[in-house]
Each structure stands twice: as C-alpha cells, then as structure tokens.
C-alpha positions as a LaTeX table, in Angstrom:
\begin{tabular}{lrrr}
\hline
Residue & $x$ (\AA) & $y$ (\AA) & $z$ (\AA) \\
\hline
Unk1 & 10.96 & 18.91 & 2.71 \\
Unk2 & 14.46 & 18.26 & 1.14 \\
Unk3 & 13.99 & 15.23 & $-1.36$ \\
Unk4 & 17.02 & 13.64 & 0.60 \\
Unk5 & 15.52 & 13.98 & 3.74 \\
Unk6 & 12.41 & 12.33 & 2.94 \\
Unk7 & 14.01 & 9.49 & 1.17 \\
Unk8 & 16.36 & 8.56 & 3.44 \\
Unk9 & 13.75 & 8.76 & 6.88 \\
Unk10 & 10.70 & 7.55 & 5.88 \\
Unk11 & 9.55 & 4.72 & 8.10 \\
Unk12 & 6.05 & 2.79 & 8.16 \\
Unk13 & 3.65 & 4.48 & 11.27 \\
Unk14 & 1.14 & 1.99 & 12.22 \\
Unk15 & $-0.38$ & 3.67 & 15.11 \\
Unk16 & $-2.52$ & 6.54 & 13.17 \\
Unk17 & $-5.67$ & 8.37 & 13.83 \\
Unk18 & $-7.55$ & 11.16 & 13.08 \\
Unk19 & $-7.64$ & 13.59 & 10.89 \\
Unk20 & $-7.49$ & 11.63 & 7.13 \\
Unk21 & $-5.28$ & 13.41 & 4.79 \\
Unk22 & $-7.62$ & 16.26 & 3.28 \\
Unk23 & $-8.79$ & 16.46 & 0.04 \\
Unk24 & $-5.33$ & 18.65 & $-1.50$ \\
Unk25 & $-3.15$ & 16.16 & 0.48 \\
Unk26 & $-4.89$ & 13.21 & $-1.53$ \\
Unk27 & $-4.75$ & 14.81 & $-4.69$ \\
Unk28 & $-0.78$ & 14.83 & $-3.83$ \\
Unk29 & $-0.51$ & 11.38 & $-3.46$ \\
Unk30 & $-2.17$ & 10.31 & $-5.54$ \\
Unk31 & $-0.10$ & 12.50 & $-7.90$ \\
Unk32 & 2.81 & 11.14 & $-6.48$ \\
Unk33 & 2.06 & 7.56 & $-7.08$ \\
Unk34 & 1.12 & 8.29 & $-11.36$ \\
Unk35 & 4.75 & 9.43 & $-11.24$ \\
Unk36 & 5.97 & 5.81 & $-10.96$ \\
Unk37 & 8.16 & 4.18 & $-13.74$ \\
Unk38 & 5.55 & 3.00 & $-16.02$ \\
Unk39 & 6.87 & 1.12 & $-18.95$ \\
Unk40 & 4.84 & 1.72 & $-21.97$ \\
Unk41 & 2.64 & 4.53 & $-19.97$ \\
Unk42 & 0.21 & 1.65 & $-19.05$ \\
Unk43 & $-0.78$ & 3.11 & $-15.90$ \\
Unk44 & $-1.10$ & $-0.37$ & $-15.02$ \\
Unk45 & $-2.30$ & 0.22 & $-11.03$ \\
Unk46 & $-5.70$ & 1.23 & $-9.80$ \\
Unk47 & $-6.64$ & 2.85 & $-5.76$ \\
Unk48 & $-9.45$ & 2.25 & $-4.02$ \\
Unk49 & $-10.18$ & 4.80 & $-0.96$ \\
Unk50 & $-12.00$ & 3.08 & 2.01 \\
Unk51 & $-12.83$ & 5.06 & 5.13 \\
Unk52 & $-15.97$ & 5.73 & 7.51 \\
Unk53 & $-18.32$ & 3.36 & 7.50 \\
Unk54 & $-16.84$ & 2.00 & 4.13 \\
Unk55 & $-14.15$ & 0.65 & 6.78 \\
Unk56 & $-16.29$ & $-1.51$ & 8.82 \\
Unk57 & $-18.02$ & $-2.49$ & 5.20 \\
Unk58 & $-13.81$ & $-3.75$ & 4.56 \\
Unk59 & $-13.66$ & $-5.05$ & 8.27 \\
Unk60 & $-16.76$ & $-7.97$ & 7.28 \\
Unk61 & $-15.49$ & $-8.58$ & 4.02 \\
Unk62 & $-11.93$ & $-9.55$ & 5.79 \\
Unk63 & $-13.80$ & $-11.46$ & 8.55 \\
Unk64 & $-15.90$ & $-14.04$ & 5.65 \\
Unk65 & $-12.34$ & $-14.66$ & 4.18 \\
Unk66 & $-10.87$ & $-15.89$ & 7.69 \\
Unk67 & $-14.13$ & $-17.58$ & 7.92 \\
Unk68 & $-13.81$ & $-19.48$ & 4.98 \\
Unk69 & $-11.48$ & $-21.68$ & 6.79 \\
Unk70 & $-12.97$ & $-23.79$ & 9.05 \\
Unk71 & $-10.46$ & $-23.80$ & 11.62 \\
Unk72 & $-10.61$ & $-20.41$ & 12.24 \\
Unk73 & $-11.57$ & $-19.28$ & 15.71 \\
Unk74 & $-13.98$ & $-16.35$ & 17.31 \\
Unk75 & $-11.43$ & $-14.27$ & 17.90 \\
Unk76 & $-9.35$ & $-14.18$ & 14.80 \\
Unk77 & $-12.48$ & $-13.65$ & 12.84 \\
Unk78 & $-12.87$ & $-10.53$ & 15.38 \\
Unk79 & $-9.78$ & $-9.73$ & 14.67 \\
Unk80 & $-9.91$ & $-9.39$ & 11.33 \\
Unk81 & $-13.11$ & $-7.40$ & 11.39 \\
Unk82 & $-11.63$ & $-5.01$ & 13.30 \\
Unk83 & $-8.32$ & $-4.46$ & 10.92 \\
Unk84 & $-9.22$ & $-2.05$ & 8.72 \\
Unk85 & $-10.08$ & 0.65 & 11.97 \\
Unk86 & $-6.13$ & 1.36 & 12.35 \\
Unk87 & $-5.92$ & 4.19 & 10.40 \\
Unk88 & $-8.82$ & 6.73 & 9.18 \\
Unk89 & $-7.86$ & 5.95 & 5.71 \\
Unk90 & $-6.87$ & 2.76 & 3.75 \\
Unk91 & $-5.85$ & 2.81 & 0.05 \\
Unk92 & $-5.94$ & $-0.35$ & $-1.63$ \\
Unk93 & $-3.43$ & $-0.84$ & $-4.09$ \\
Unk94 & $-4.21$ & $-2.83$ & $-7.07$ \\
Unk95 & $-1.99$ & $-3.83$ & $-9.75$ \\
Unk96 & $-4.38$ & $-3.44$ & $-13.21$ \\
Unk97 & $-2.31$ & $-5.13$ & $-15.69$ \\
Unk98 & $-2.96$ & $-4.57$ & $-19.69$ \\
Unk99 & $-2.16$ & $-6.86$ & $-22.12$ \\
Unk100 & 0.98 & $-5.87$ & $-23.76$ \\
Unk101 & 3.73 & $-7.26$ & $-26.29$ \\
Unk102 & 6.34 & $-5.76$ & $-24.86$ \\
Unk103 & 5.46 & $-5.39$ & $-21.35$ \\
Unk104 & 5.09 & $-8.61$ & $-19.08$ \\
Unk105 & 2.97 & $-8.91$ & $-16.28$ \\
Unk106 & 5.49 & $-9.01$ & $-14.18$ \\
Unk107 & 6.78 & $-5.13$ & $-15.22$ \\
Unk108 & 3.27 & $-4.52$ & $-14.64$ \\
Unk109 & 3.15 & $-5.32$ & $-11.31$ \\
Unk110 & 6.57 & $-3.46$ & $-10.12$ \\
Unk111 & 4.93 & $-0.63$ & $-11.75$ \\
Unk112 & 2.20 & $-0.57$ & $-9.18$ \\
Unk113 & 4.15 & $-1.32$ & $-6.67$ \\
Unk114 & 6.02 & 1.86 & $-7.38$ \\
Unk115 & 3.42 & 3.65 & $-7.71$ \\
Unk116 & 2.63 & 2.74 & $-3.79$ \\
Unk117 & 5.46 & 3.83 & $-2.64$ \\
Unk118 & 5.26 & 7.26 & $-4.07$ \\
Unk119 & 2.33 & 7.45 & $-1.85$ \\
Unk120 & 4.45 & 6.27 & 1.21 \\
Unk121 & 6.49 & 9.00 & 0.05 \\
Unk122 & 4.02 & 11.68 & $-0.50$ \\
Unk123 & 2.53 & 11.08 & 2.67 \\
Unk124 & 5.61 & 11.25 & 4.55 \\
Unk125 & 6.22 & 14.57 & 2.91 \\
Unk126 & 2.81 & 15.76 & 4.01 \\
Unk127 & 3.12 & 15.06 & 7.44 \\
Unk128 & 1.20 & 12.15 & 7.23 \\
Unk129 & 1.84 & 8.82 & 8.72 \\
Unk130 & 1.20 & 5.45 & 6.79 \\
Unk131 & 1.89 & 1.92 & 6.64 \\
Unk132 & 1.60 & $-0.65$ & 4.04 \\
Unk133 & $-0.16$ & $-4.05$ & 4.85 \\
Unk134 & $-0.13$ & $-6.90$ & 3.05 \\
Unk135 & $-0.57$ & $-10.38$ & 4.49 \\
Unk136 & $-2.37$ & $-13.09$ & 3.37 \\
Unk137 & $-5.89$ & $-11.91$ & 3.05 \\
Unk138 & $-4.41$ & $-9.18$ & 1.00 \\
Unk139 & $-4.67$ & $-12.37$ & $-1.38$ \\
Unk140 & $-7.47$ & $-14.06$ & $-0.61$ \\
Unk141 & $-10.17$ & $-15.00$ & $-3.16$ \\
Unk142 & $-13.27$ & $-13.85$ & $-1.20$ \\
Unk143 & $-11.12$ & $-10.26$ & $-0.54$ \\
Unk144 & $-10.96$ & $-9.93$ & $-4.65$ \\
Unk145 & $-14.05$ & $-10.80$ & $-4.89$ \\
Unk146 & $-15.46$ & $-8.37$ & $-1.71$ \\
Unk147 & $-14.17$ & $-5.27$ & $-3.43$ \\
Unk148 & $-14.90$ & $-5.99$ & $-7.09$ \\
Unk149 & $-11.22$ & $-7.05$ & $-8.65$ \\
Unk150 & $-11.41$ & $-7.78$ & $-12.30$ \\
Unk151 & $-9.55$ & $-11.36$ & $-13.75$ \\
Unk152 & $-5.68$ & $-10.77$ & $-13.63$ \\
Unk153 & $-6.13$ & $-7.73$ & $-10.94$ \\
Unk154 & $-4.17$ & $-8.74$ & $-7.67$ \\
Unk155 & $-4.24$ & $-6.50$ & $-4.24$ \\
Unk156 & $-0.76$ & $-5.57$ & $-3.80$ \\
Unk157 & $-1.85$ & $-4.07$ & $-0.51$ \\
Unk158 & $-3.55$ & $-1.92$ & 1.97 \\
Unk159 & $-2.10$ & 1.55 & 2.80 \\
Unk160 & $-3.30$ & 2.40 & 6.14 \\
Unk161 & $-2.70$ & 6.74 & 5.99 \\
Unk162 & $-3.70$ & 9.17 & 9.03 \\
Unk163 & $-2.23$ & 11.44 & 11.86 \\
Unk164 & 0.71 & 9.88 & 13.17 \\
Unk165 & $-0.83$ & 8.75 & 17.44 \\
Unk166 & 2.97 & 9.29 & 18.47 \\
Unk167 & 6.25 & 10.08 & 17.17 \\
Unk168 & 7.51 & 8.42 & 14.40 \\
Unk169 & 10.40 & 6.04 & 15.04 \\
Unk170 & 13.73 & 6.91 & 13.43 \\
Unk171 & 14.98 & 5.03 & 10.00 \\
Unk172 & 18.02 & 2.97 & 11.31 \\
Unk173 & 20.96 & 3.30 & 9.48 \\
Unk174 & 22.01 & 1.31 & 7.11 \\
Unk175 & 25.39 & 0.61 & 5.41 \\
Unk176 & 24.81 & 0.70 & 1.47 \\
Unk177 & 28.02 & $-1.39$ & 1.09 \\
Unk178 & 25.96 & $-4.31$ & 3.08 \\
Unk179 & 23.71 & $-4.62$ & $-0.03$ \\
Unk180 & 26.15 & $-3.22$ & $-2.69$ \\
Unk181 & 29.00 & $-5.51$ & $-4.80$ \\
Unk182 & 30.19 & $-5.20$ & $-8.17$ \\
Unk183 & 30.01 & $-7.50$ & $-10.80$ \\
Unk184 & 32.40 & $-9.14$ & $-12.04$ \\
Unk185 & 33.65 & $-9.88$ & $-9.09$ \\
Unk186 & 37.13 & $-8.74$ & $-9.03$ \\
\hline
\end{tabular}
C-alpha cells in the first residue's frame, strides 16, 4: 500500500468480526506502534492482547465498574458486559510512563498515544479493520485495577482489530487550510 494512500484513508471500522489478525500481522503492528516518536527512547507505552474467553473475562470487569455506581441500571451493566465482543481482538493501550528529567509525563503520554496510532495504521495497511475506544470506563479505577495497571499507568484506550463485517466508509475530505494559519499573523 502507498504510504499516502494509507495515511490519507484510514477511517475507524467498528463493525468487525472474524478472523483476528494472525500471528505475522500482529508482529506488524505491533512493530508499527515501537516506531512512534519516543523522546529519550523510553518506550514509555505497554499492550495488552485480550480475545476469546479473555474477552468475556474484560466484558465482567467493565460491568463491576458501571456497577460501582449505584444508579446504574440492568441494562447498562449488560451493556457493558457485552462491549468488549465487537471485535475478535482488543489491544489495550497503556501509557507506562518512566521517571525522567527531561521528559514530562505529559511527552510520555503522546508517545503512547502515537504509538496507537501506528497500529491504526498498520492495521489499515494489513487489511484489517479497527477502531479505537475510549470512554469513560477506559478511566475508571476498578478497570485499572481489573487488568493489573501499575501507579502512574493510565488506559489510553481499547483498540477493537478484526475483519472489517462491511465496507469501510470513505475518509471525507478535508481542507488542510481549515486547520492551517501562520503565525504571526500577517
């Protein structure tokens, strides 16, 4: 795939299914995403894979965090439960940051970040469709906690990756000058 093409059409897919990406495609993206700017090499990220039954294992962990408020109704605990079975594969990205005198947190954290997008990308390039999920259990205590984040880790979100269920929409396009100015302004 031209490196033009792929940057300027990949869109999210969030209706996926079977097959996961195989074991060479992961070892892509995951390639892809330790090619993100990395100030001070910190590799300052960390993935977890979740899929089969490890999925449903995700699903109850989500539903005790909706539980946890009291308010929360039947259904949206069912709800959440049943999140992580959109795609046959979820990554979870999680920003790792190291202490560092040059390097704030902050860098730290746009590192990762990057570092999930070259997996958007990669998978795109494979064939592959994927979406990345955040909202806010994505930040939820009892979430951390569920799948073992160390103090100062943070979720930066779920990557749901599979077989795309129907044709990917088309990127719209966009006019750079929309989001472009100089400064000063003249």
């Amino acid at each position: 795939m031209d490196a033009f093409d792929l940057l300027l059409n990949r869109v999210s897919v969030p209706r996926l299914r079977e097959p996961a990406p195989d074991a060479a495609q992961r070892d892509r993206l995951f390639r892809a995403a330790l090619r993100a700017p990395d100030h001070g090499q910190l590799r300052p990220w960390r993935f977890l894979t979740i899929e089969g039954a490890g999925r449903e294992a995700l699903g109850e962990v989500l539903a005790r965090a909706v539980a946890c408020n009291a308010a929360a109704s039947d259904e949206l605990i069912a709800k959440a439960r049943k999140m992580p079975l959109r795609a046959p594969l979820l990554i979870v990205v999680i920003a790792s940051p190291k202490d560092h005198p040059k390097v704030p947190v902050q860098e730290q954290h746009l590192a990762a970040a990057c570092a999930a997008h070259g997996i958007l990308l990669a998978a795109h390039a494979e064939g592959l469709g994927a979406v990345w999920r955040t909202g806010d259990l994505a930040y939820h205590p009892e979430v951390e906690r569920g799948l073992g984040l160390a103090d100062g880790e943070r979720i930066l979100g779920f990557i749901y990756i599979g077989t795309p269920d129907c044709e990917p929409r088309r990127a719209p396009e966009l006019a750079p000058d929309a989001f472009v100015s100089a400064w000063p302004a003249h």
